Short mmCIF file of C-alpha atoms and ligand atoms in Angstrom, two decimals:
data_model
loop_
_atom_site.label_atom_id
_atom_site.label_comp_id
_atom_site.label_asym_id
_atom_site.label_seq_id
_atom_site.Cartn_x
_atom_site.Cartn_y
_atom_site.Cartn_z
CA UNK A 11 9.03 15.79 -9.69
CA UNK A 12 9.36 15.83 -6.09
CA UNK A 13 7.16 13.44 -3.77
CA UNK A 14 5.71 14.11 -0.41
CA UNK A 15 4.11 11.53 1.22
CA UNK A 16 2.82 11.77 4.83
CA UNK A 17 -0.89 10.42 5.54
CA UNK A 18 0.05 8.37 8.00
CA UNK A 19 3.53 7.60 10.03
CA UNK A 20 6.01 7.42 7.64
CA UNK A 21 7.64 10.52 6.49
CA UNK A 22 8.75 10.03 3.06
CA UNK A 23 10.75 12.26 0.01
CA UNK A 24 11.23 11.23 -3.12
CA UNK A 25 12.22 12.56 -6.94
CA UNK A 26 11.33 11.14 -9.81
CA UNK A 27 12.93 12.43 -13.57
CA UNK A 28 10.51 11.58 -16.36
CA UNK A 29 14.04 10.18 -18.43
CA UNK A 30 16.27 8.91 -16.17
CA UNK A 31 13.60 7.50 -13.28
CA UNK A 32 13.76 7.72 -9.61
CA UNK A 33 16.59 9.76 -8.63
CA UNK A 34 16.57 9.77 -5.61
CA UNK A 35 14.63 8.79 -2.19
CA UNK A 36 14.24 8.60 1.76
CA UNK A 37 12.11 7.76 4.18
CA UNK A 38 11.90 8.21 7.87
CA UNK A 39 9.41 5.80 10.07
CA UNK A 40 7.85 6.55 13.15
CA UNK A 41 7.15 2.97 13.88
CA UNK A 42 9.16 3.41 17.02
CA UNK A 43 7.50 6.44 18.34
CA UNK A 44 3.98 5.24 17.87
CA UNK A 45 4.95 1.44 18.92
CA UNK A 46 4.49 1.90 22.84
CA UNK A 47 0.86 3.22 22.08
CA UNK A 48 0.15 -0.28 20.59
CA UNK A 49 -0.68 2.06 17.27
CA UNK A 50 -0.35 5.64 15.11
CA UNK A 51 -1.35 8.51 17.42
CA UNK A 52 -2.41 11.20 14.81
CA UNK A 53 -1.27 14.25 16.72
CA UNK A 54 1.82 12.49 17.17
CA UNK A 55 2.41 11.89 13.63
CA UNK A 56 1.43 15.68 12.23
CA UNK A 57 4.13 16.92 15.00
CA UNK A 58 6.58 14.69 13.90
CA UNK A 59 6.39 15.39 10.12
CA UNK A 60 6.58 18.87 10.65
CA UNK A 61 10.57 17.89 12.20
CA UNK A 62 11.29 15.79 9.67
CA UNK A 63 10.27 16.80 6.21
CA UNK A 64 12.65 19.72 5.77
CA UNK A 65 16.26 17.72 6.55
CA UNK A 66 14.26 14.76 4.44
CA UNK A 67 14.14 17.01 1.32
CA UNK A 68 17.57 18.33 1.56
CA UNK A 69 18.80 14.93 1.86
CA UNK A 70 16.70 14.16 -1.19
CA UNK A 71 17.57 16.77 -2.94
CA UNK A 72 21.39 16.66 -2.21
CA UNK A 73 21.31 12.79 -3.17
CA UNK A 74 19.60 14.02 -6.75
CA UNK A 75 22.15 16.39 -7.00
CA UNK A 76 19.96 18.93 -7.57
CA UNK A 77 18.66 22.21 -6.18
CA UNK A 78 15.23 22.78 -5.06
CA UNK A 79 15.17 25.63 -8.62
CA UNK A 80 15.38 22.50 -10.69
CA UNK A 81 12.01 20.71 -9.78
CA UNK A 82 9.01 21.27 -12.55
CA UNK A 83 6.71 19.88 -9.49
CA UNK A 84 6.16 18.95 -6.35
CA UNK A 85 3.61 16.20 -5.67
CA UNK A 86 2.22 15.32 -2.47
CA UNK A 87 -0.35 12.88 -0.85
CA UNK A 88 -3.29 15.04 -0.88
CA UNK A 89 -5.45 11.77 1.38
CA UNK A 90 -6.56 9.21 1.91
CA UNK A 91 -5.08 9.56 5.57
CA UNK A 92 -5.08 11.18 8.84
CA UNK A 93 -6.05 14.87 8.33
CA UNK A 94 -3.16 16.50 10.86
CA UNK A 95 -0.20 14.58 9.18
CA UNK A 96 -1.69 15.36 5.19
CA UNK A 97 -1.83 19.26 6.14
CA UNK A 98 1.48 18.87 7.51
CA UNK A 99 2.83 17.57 4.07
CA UNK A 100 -0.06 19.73 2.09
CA UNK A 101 1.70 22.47 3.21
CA UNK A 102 5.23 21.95 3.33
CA UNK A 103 4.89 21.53 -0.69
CA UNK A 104 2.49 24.23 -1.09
CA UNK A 105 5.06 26.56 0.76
CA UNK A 106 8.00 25.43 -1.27
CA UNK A 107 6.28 25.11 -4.80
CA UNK A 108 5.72 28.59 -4.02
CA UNK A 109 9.46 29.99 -3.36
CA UNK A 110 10.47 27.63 -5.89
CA UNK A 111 7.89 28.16 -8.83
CA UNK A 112 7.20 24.51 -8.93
CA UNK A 113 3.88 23.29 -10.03
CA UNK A 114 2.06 21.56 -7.20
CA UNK A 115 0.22 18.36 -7.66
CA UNK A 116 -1.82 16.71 -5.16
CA UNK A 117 -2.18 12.91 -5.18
CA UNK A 118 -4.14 10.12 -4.25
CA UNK A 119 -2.19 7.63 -1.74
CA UNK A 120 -4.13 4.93 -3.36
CA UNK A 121 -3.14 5.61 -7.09
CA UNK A 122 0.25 5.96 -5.78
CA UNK A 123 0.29 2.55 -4.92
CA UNK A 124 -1.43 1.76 -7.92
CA UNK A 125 1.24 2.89 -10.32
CA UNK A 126 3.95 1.80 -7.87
CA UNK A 127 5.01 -0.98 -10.09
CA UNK A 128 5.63 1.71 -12.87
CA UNK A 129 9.02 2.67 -10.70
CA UNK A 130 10.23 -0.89 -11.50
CA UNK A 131 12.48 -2.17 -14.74
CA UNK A 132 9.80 -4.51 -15.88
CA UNK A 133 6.49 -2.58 -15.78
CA UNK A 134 2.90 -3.30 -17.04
CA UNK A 135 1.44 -2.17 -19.54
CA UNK A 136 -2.25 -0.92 -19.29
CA UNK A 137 -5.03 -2.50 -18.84
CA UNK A 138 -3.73 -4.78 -16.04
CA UNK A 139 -5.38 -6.16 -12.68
CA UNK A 140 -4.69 -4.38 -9.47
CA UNK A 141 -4.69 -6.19 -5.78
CA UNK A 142 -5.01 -3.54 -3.38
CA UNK A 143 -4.14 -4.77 -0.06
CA UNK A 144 -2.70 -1.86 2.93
CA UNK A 145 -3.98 -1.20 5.85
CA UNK A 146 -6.99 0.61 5.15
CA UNK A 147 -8.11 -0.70 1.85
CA UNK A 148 -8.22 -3.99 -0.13
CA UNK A 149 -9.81 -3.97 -3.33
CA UNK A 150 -9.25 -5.39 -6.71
CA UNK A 151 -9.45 -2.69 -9.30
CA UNK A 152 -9.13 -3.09 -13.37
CA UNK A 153 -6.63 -0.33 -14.24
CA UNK A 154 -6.96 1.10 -17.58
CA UNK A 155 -4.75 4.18 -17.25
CA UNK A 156 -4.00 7.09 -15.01
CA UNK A 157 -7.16 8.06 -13.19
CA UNK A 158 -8.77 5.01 -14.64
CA UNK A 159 -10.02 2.87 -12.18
CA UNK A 160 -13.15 0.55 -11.90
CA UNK A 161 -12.97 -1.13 -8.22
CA UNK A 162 -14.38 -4.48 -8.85
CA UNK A 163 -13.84 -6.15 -5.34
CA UNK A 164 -13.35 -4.52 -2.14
CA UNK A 165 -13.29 -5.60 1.44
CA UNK A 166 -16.63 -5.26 3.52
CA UNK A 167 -14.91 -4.59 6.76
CA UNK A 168 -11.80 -4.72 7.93
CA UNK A 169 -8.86 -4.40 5.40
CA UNK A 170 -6.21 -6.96 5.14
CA UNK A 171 -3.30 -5.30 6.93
CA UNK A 172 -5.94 -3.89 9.70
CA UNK A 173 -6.52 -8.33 9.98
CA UNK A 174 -3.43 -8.89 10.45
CA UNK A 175 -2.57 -5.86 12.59
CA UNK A 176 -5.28 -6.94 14.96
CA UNK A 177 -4.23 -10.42 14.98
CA UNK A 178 -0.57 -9.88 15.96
CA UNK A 179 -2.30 -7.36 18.44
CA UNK A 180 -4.05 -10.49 20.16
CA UNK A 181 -1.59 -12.43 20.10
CA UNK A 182 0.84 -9.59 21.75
CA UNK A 183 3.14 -8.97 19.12
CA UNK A 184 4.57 -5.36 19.24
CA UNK A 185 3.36 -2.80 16.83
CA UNK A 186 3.42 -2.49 13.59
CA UNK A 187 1.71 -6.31 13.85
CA UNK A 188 1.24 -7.23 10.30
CA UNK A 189 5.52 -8.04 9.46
CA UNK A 190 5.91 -9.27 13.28
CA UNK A 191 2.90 -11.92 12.39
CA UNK A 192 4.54 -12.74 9.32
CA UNK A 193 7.92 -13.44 10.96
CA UNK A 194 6.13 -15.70 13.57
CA UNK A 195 3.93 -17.39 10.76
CA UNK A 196 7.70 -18.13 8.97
CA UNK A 197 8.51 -20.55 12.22
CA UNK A 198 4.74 -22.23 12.14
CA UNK A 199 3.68 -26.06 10.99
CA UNK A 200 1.19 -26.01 8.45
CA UNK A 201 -0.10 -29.45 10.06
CA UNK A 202 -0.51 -27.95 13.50
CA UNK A 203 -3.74 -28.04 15.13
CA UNK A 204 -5.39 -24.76 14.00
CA UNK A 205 -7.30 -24.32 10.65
CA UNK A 206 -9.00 -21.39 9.65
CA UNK A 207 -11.62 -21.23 6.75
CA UNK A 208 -11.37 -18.62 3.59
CA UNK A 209 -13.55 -16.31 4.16
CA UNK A 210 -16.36 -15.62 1.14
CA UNK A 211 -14.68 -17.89 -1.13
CA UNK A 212 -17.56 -20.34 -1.55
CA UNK A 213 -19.69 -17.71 -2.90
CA UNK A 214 -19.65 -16.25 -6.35
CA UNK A 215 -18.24 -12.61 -6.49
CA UNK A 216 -15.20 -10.36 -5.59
CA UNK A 217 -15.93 -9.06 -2.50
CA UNK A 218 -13.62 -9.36 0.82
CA UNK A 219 -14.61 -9.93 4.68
CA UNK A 220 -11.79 -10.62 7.29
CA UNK A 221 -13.55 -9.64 10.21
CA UNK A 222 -14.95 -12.81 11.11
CA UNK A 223 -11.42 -14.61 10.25
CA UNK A 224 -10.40 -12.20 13.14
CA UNK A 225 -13.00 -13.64 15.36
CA UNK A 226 -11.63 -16.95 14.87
CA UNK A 227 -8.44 -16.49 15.77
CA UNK A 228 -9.48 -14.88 18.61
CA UNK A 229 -11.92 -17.70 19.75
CA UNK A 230 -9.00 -20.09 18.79
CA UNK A 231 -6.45 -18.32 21.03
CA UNK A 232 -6.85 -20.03 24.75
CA UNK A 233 -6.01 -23.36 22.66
CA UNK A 234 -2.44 -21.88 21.79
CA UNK A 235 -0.48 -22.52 24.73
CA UNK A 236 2.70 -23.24 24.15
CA UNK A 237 5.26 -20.86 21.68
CA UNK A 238 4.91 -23.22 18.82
CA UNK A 239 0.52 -23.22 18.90
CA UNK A 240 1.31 -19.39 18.97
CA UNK A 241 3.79 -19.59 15.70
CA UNK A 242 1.15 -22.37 14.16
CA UNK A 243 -1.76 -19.98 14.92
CA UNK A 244 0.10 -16.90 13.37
CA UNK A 245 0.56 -19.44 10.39
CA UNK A 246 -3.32 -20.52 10.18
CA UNK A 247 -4.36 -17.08 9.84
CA UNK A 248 -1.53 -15.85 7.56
CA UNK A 249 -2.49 -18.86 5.14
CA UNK A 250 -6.36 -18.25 5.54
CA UNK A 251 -6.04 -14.56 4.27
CA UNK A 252 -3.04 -15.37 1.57
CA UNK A 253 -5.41 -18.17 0.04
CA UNK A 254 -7.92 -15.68 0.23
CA UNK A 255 -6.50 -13.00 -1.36
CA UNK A 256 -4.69 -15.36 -4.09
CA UNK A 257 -8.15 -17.02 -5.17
CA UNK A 258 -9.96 -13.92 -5.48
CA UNK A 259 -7.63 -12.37 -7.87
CA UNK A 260 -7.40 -15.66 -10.19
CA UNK A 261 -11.26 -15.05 -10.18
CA UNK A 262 -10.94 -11.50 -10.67
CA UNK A 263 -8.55 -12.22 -13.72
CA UNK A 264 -11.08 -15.09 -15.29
CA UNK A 265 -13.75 -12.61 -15.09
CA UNK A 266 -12.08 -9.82 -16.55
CA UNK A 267 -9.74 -11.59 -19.37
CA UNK A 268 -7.63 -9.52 -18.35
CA UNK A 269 -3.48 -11.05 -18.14
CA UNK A 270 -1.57 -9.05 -15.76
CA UNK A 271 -2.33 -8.71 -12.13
CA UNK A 272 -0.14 -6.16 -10.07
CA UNK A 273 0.03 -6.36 -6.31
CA UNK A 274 0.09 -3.41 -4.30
CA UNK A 275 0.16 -1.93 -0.61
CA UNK A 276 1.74 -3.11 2.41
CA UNK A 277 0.48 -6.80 2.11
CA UNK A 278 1.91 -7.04 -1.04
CA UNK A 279 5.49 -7.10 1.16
CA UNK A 280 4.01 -10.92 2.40
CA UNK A 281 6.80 -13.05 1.36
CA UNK A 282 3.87 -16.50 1.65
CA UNK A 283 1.30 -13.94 -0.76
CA UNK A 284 4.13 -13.55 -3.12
CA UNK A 285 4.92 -16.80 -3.65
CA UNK A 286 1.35 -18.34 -3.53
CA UNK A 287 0.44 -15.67 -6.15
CA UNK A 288 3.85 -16.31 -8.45
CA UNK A 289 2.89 -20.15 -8.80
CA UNK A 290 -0.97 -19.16 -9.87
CA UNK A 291 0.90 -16.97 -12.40
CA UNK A 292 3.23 -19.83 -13.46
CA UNK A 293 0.58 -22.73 -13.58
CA UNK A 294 -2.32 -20.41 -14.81
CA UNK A 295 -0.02 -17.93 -17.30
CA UNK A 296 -0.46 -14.61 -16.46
CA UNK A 297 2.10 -12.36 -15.67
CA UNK A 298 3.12 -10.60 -11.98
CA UNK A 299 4.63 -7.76 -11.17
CA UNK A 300 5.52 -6.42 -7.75
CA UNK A 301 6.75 -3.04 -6.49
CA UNK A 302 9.79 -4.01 -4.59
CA UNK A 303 8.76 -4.04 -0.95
CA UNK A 304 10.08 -0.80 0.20
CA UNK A 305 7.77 0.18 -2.66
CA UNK A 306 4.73 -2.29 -1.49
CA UNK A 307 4.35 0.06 1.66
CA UNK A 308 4.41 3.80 2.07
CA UNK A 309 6.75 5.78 0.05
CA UNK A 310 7.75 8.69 -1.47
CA UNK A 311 8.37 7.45 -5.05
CA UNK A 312 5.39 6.40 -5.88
CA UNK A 313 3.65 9.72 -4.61
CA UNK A 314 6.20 11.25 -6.90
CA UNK A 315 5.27 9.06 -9.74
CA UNK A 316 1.82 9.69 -9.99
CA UNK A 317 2.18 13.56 -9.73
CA UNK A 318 4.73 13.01 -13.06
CA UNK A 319 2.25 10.97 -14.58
CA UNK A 320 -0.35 13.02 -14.50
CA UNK A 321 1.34 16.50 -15.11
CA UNK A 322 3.03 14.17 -18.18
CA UNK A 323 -0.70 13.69 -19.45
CA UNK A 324 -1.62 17.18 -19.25
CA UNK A 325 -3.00 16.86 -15.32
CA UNK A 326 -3.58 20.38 -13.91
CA UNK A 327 -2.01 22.02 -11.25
CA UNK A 328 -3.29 23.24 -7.92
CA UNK A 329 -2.29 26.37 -6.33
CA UNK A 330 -4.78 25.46 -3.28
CA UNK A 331 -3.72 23.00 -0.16
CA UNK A 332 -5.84 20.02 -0.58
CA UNK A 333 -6.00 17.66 2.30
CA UNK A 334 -9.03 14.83 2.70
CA UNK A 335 -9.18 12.14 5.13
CA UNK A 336 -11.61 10.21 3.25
CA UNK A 337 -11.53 10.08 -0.68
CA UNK A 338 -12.74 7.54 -2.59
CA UNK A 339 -10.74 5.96 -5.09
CA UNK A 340 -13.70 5.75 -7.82
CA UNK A 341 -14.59 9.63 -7.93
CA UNK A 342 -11.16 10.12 -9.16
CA UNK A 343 -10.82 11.24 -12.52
CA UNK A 344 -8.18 10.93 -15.76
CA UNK A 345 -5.88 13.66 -16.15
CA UNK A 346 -7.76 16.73 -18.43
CA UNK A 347 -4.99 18.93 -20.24
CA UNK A 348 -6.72 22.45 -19.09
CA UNK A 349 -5.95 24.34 -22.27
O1 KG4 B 184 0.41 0.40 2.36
P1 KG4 B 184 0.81 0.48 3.77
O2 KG4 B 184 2.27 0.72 4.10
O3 KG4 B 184 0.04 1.60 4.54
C1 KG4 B 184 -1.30 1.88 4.28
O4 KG4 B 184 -1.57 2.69 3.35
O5 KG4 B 184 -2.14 1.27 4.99
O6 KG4 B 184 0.33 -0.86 4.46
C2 KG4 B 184 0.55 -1.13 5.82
C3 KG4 B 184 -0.08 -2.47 6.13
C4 KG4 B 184 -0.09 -2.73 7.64
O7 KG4 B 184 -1.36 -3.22 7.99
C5 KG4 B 184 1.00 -3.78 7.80
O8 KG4 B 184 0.80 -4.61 8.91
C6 KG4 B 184 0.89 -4.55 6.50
O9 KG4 B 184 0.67 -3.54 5.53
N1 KG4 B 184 2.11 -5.31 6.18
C7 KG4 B 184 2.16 -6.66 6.14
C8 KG4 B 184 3.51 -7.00 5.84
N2 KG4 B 184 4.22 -5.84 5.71
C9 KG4 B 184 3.35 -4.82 5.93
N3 KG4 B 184 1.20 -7.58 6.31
C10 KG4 B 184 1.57 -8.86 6.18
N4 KG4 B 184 2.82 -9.28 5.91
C11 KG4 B 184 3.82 -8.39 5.73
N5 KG4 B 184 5.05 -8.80 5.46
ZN1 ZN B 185 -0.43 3.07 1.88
#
């Protein structure tokens, strides 16, 4: 199975073999491009898959050692995302599963990230706990199978990445904000003089809020005046949405019974979430598992997962280019063998 992934600015190719794994994979960012804008210009992006994804895939390809006649299918994100750079990747792999006979599979970016952990050696099993957390979603989702997901948390504004994007923003960190935040967080004291509270924690339920957290920091910014306030700051917030994040999901598990919790999306790449969520799993006995990070954010291989997943489960193909901005995760169904 061949993956396509391009809703947003990374231009990603993967292949994944249903017995010997992921063969192969590459991605290109755009970070730079996009980076003096202070954030992803969509036309920009479309344009710039459209020069990319061909020398990707022959890369890809030529790493698998394999010619394009040898894929069964080629998966692609068929959205969420921005609507320019998913037609660009709709119908790269619409135009090639056609001179190649492959089957084509469109896929949710969200259930790619979902099953990401399935590309590692130790894998869950289903049902398991899913944290959600890129930048556009965050949600907590029970995960019974493929297609089988009951969102039973999600954020009521802004997503955790978009917090932190828009934090590192304020405090003039270049684009893409959410790593460079981290990195300045790394250098902070966790006694300096900023504290920020955890935002709907105090409150029964799943649900997330970060705006206001944003506020905060934002109302707490004159008082950071020299480098280290700034690093102590970055530090405050990180720790306000990590503890956030970290208590929510042992709540989520509690209420579910459920014993595995899987991290996903580009937050899941926080080194301080990782570790606040492995000692939960220790003290509390429930087991982790992580995509590696290059997995955590946008890839190919996870796109190319959850297209072999499904077709392996008797998902249909579509001839069609399917490309949808918005596309929520619950209306998504389990594979249906079509015979
Ligand atoms: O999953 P992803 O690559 O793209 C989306 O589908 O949104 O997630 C990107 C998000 C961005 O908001 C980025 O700032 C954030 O993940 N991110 C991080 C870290 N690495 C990426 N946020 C905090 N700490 C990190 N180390
Ligand atoms: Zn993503």
């Amino acid at each position: 199975m061949l993956g396509i992934e391009t809703s947003c600015d990374e231009t990603a190719v993967a292949i994944y073999d249903g017995e010997r794994g992921l063969l192969a994979h590459r991605l290109y960012s755009q970070a730079t491009m996009h980076a003096e804008y202070g954030g992803v210009v969509p036309e920009l992006a479309a344009r710039d898959h459209v020069g990319r994804l061909s020398g990707l895939v022959s890369e890809t390809l030529s790493a698998a050692n394999l010619v394009v006649d040898q894929l069964a299918g080629i998966a692609y994100t068929a959205g969420p995302g921005l609507i320019g750079a998913l037609l660009v990747g709709g119908s790269f792999a619409a135009g090639l599963a056609a001179t190649c006979g492959a089957k084509l599979l469109p896929v949710h970016h969200l259930e790619g990230h979902l099953l990401a952990p399935m590309l590692e050696a130790r894998q869950p099993v289903f049902p398991f706990l899913a944290l959600l957390v890129s930048g556009g979603h965050t949600l907590l989702a029970r995960v019974d199978g493929v297609g089988r997901y009951a969102i039973i948390g999600e954020t009521l504004d802004d997503a955790a990445g978009e917090a932190f994007d828009k934090t590192a923003k304020a405090l003039g960190l270049p684009y893409p904000g959410g790593p460079e935040l981290a990195r300045l967080a790394a250098t902070g004291n966790p006694s300096g003089k900023f504290r920020f509270s955890r935002p709907m924690t105090d409150r029964p339920g799943l649900d997330f809020s970060f705006s206001g957290l944003k506020t905060a920091v934002l109302t707490a910014l004159p008082r950071a005046v020299t480098p280290q306030d700034r690093a102590d700051l970055a530090l405050a917030f990180e720790q306000a949405v990590t503890d956030t994040l970290a208590i929510k999901c042992q709540r989520a598990l509690e209420q579910t019974g459920l014993k595995q919790l899987v991290v996903a999306g580009g937050v899941g790449a926080n080194r301080r979430l990782r570790s606040l969520l492995q000692m939960a799993a220790d003290q509390h006995g429930f087991a982790l598992f992580f995509p590696r990070p290059e997995f955590c954010t946008d890839n190919a291989a996870m796109i190319a997962y959850a297209g072999w997943a499904r077709l392996a489960e008797g998902g249909a193909a579509n001839a069609g280019i399917s490309a949808r901005a918005r596309w929520p995760l619950h209306t998504l169904t389990a594979p249906v063998n079509p015979s």
